[in-house]
Short mmCIF file of C-alpha atoms and ligand atoms in Angstrom, two decimals:
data_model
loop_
_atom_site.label_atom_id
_atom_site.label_comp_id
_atom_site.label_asym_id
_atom_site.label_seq_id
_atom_site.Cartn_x
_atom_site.Cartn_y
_atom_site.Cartn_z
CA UNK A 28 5.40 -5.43 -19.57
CA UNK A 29 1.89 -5.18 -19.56
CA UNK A 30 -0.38 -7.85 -18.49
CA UNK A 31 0.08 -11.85 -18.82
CA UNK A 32 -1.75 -14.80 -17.39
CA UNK A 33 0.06 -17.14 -15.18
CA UNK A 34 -1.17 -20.56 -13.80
CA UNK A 35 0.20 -20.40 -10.25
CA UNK A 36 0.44 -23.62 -7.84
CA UNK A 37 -2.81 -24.07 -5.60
CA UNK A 38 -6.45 -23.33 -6.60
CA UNK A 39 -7.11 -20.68 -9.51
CA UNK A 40 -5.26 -18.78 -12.35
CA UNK A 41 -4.17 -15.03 -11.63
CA UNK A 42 -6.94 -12.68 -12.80
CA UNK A 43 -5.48 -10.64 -15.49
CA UNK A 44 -4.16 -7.50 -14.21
CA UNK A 45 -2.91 -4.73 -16.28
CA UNK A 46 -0.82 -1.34 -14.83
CA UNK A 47 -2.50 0.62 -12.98
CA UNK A 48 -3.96 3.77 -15.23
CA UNK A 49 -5.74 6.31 -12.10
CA UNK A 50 -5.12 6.18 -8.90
CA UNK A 51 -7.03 7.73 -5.93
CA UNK A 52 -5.57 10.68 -3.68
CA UNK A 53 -7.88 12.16 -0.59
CA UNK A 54 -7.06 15.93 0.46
CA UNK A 55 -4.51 15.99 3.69
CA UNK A 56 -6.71 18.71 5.12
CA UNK A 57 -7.36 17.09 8.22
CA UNK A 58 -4.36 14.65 8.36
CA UNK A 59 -2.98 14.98 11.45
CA UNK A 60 -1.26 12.36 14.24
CA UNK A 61 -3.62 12.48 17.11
CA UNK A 62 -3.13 8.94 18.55
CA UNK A 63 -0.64 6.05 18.01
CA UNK A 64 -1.69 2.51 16.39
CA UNK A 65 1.94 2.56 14.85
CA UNK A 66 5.35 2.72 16.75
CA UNK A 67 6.01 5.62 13.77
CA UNK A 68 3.62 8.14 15.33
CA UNK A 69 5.91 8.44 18.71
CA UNK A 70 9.08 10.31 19.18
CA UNK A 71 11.52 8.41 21.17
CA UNK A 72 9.92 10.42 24.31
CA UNK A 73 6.93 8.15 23.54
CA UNK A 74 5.15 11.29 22.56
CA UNK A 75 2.72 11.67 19.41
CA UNK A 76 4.56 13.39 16.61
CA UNK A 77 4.07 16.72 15.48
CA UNK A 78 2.61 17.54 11.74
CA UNK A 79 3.31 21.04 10.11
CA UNK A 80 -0.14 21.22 7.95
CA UNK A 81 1.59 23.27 5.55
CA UNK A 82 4.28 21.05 4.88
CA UNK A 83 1.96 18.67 4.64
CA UNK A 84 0.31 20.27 1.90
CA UNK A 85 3.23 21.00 0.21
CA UNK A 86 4.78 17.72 0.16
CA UNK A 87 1.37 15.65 -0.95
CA UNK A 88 1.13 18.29 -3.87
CA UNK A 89 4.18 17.49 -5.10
CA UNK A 90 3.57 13.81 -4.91
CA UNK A 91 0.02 14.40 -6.62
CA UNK A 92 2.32 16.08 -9.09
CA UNK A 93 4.94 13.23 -9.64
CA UNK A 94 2.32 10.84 -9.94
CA UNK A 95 0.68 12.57 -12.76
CA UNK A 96 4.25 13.28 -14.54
CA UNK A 97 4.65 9.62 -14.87
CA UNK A 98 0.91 9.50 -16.86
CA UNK A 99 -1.12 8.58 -13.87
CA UNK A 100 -5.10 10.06 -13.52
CA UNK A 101 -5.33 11.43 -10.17
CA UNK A 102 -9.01 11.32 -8.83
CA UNK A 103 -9.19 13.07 -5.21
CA UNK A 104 -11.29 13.17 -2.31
CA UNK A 105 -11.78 15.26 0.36
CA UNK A 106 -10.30 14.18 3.58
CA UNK A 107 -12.55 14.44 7.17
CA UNK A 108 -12.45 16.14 9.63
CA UNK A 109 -11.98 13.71 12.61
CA UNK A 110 -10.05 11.70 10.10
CA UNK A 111 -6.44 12.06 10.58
CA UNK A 112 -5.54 8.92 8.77
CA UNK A 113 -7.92 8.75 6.11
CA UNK A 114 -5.39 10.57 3.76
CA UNK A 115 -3.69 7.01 3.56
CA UNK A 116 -5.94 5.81 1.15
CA UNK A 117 -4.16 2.56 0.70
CA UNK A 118 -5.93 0.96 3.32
CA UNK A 119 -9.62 1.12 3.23
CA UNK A 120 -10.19 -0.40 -0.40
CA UNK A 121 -9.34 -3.27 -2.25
CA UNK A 122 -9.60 -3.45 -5.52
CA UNK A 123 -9.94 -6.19 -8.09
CA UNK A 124 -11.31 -6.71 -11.39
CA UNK A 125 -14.57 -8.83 -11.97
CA UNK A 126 -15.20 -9.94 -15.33
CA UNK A 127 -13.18 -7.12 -16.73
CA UNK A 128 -14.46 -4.46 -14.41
CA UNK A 129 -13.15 -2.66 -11.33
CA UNK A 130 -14.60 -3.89 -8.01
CA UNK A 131 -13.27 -3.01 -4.83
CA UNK A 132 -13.84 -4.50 -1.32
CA UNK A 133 -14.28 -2.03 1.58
CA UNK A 134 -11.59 -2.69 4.74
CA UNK A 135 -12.49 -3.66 8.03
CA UNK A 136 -9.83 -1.46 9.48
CA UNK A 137 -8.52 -2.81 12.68
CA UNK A 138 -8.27 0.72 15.18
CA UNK A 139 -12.00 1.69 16.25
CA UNK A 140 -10.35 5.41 15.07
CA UNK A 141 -10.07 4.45 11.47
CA UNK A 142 -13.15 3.01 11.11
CA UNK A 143 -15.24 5.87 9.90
CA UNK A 144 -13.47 6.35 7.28
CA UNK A 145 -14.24 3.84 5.29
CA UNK A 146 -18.04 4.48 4.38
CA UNK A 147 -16.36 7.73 2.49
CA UNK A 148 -15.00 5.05 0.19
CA UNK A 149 -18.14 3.34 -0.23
CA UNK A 150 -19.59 6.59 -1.19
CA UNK A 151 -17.24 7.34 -3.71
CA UNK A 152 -17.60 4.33 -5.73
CA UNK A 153 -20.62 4.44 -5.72
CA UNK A 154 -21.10 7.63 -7.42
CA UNK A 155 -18.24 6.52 -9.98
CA UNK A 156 -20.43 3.44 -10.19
CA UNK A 157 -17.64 0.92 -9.25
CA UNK A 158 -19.21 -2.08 -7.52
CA UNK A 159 -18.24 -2.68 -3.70
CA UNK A 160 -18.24 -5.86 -1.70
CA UNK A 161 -18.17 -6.08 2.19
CA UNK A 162 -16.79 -9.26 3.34
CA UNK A 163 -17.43 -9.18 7.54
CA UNK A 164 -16.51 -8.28 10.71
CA UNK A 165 -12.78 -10.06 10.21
CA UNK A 166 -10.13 -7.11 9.86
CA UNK A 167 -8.82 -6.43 6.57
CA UNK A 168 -7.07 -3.27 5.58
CA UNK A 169 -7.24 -3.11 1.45
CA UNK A 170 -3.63 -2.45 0.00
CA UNK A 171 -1.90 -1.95 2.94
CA UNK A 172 -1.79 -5.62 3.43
CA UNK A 173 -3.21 -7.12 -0.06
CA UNK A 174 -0.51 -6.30 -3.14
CA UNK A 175 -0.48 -6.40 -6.78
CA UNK A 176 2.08 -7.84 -8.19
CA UNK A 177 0.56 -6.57 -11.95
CA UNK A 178 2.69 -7.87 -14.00
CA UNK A 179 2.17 -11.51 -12.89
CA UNK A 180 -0.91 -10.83 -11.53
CA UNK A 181 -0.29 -12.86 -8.80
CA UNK A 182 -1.66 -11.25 -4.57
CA UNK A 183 0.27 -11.16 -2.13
CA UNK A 184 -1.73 -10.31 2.01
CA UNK A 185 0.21 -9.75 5.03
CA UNK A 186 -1.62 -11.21 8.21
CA UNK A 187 -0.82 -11.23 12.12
CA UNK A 188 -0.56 -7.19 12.78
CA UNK A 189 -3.39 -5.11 11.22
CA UNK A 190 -5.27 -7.92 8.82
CA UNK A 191 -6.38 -11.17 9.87
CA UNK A 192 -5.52 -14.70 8.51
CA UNK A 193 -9.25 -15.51 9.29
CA UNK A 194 -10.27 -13.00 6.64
CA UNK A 195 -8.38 -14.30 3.24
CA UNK A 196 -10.40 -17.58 2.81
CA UNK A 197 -13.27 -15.32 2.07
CA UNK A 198 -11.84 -12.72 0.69
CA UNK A 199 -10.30 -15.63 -1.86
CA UNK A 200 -14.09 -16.98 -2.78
CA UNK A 201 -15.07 -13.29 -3.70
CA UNK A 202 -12.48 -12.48 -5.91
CA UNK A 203 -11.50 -16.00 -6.83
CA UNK A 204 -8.27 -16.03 -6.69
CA UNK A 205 -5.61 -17.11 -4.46
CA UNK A 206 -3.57 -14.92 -2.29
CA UNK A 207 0.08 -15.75 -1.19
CA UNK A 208 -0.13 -15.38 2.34
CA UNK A 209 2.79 -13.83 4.63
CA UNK A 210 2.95 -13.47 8.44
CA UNK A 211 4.21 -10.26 9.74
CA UNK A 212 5.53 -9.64 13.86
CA UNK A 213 6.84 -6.51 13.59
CA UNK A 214 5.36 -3.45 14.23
CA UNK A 215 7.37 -1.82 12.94
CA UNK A 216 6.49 -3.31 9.43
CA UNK A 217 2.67 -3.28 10.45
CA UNK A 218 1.28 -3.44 6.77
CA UNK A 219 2.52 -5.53 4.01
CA UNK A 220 3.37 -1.95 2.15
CA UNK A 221 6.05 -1.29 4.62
CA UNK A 222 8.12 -4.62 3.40
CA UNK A 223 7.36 -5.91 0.52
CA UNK A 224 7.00 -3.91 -3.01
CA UNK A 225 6.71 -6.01 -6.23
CA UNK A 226 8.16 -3.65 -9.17
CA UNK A 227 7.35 -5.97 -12.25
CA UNK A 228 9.59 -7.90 -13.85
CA UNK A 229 9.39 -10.84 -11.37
CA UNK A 230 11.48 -8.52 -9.16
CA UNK A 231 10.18 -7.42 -5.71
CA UNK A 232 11.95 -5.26 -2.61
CA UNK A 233 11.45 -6.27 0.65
CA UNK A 234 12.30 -5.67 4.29
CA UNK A 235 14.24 -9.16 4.75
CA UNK A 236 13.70 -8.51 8.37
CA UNK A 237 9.90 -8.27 8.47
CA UNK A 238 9.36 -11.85 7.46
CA UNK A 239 9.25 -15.14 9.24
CA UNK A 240 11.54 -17.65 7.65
CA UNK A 241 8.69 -19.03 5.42
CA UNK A 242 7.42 -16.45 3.97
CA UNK A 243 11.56 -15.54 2.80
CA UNK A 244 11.25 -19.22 0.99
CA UNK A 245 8.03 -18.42 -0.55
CA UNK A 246 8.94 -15.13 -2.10
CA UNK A 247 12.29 -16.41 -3.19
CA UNK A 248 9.33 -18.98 -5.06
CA UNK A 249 7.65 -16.62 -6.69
CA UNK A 250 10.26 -13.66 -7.35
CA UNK A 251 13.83 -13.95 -9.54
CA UNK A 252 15.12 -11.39 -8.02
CA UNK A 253 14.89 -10.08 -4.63
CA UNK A 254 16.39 -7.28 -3.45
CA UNK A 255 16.70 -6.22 0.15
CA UNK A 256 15.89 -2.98 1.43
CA UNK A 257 18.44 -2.06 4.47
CA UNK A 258 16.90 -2.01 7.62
CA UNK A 259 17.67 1.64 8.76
CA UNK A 260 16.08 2.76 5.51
CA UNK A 261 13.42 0.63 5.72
CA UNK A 262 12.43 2.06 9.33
CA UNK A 263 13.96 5.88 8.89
CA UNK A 264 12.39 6.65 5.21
CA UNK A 265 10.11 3.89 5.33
CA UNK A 266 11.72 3.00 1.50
CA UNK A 267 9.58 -0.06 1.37
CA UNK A 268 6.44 2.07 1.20
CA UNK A 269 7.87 2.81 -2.65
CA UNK A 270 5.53 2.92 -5.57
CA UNK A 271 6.22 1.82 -8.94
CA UNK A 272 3.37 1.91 -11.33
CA UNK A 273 4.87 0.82 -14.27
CA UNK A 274 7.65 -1.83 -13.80
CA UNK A 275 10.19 1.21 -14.46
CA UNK A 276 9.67 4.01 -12.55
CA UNK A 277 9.72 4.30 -8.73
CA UNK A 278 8.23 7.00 -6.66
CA UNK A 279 10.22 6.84 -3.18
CA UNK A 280 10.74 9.25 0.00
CA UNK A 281 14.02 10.88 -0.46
CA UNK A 282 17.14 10.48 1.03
CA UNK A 283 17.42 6.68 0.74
CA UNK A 284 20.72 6.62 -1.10
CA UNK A 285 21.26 2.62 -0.69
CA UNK A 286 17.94 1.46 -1.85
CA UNK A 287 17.82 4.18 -4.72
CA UNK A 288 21.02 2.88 -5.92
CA UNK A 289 20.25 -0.75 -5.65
CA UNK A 290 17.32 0.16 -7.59
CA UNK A 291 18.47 2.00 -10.25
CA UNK A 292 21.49 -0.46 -10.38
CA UNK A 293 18.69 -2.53 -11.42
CA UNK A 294 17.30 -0.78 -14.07
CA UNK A 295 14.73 1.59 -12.37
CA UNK A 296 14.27 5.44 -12.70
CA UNK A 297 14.01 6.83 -9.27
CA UNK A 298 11.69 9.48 -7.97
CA UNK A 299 12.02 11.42 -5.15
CA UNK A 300 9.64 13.26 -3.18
CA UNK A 301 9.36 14.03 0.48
CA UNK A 302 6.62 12.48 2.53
CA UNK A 303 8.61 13.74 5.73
CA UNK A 304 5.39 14.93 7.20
CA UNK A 305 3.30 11.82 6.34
CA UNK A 306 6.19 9.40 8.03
CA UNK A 307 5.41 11.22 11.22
CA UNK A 308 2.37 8.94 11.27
CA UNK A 309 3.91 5.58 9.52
CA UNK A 310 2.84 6.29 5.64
CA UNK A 311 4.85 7.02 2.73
CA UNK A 312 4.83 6.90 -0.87
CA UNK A 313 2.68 4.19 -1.59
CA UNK A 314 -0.39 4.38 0.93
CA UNK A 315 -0.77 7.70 0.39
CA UNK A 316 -2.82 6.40 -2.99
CA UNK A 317 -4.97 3.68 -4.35
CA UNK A 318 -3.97 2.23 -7.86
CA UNK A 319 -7.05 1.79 -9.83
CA UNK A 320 -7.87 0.62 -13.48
N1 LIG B 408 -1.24 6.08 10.75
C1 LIG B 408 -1.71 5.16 9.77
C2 LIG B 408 -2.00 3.82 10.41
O1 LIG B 408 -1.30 3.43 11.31
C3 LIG B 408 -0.70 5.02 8.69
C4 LIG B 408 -1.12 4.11 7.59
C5 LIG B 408 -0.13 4.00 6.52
N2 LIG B 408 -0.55 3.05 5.56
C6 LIG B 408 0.14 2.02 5.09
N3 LIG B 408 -0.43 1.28 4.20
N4 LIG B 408 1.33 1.68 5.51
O2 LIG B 408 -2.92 3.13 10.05
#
């Protein structure tokens, strides 16, 4: 599929975006659940979930594993201690390409607990010598809430729950580029990852409950096909949080025997891992890494 250019309606053309080549891991050595910012993290007793670090382990090895099967570059970092989220390293970058080279923008995450993490980012590109941009005090929480759709090369930012609207006109003037802008209620569906996956093709998956009646009219816009994740899946194996790299393959948490065969009815190799552990804290599949060219 590769990349193409596509005027869109409203103020600039889609920077050219091809597949992701690399993406970015960090170590689950301190991952942990140690306080709630997402209805996931409880037990219905309201308590904060339970991790098994060995499991843990286990189950983001194999993922680190699957990923490079299907050709991807894994860089890691560690993970901090202190830093029980920071292994969901969806969330504190953006990235983008300016004038052919990778940029990313640093997240304003929106918990004071996940906060630190983000100058470990900053860090790290700037000893691969990627450019980073800081855009304010307005939260914004990287790819959790702003998606690639690569093969248009269109963006697509969730707002209302973790990311504010207030922070996309700016974040629009620094890349240049529009982004198509959805507004998410539920909680439960907290980050744009957790509803919406485009998998190339002008095909995307979402969460058809997450999303007010406007944003279902502008993704039927911009998508041929749409196909709808069920609900219990969406919430149980958070099946949303999917990653496809390549417009063919898609890496999912196991055990979501409705979406995987909608998907594959479709056309699309599945992958299964278990992110079990990682679910315990409301991540899956695809915040557990940043795509990078
Ligand atoms: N416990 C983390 C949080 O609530 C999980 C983040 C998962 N990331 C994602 N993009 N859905 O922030």
């Amino acid at each position: 599929m590769g990349s193409n250019k596509e005027q869109i309606a409203g103020i600039n053309t889609p920077t050219t975006m091809n597949w992701p080549k690399k993406a970015l891991m960090v170590t689950p050595d301190f991952f942990n659940v140690e306080y709630a910012i997402n209805p996931h993290m409880m037990n219905e007793k309201g308590e904060l979930n339970t991790i098994d670090q060995k499991e843990a382990h286990r189950q983001w090895s194999a993922l680190k594993k699957t990923f490079e099967n299907l050709g991807l570059e894994i860089l890691t970092i560690n993970g901090e201690e202190g830093l029980p989220d920071m292994v969901f390293c969806a969330n504190q970058c953006f990235p983008f390409l300016k004038e052919g080279q990778l940029n990313i923008v640093l997240s304003e995450m929106h918990s004071e607990q996940r906060k630190p993490e983000v100058p470990y980012f900053k860090t790290w590109a700037e000893n691969e010598n990627i450019p980073t941009h800081k855009l304010g005090d307005r939260p914004l929480e990287g790819m959790g809430d702003v998606i690639w759709d690569y093969s248009s090369g269109k963006i697509f930012g969730g707002y209302g729950l973790r990311t504010s609207i207030d922070t996309y006109p700016k974040l629009e003037t620094l890349i240049d580029q529009e982004i198509i802008k959805f507004e998410l209620l539920d909680e439960k569906f907290y980050h744009l990852d957790t509803c919406f996956s485009p998998l190339g093709n002008q095909t995307v998956a979402i969460v058809k409950e997450a999303f007010t009646d406007e944003g279902l009219k502008t993704i039927s816009q911009h998508f041929k096909t749409v196909l709808e994740i069920p609900l219990e899946e969406a919430i149980n194996q958070l099946a949303c949080n999917l990653c496809c790299p390549n417009g063919k393959d898609v890496v999912i948490q196991q055990g979501a025997n409705r979406t995987n065969k909608l998907l594959r009815e479709h056309g699309y190799t599945i992958h299964e891992v278990n992110t079990s552990e990682f679910i315990k804290s409301g991540g899956s599949v695809f915040c557990m890494k940043m795509l990078l060219h």
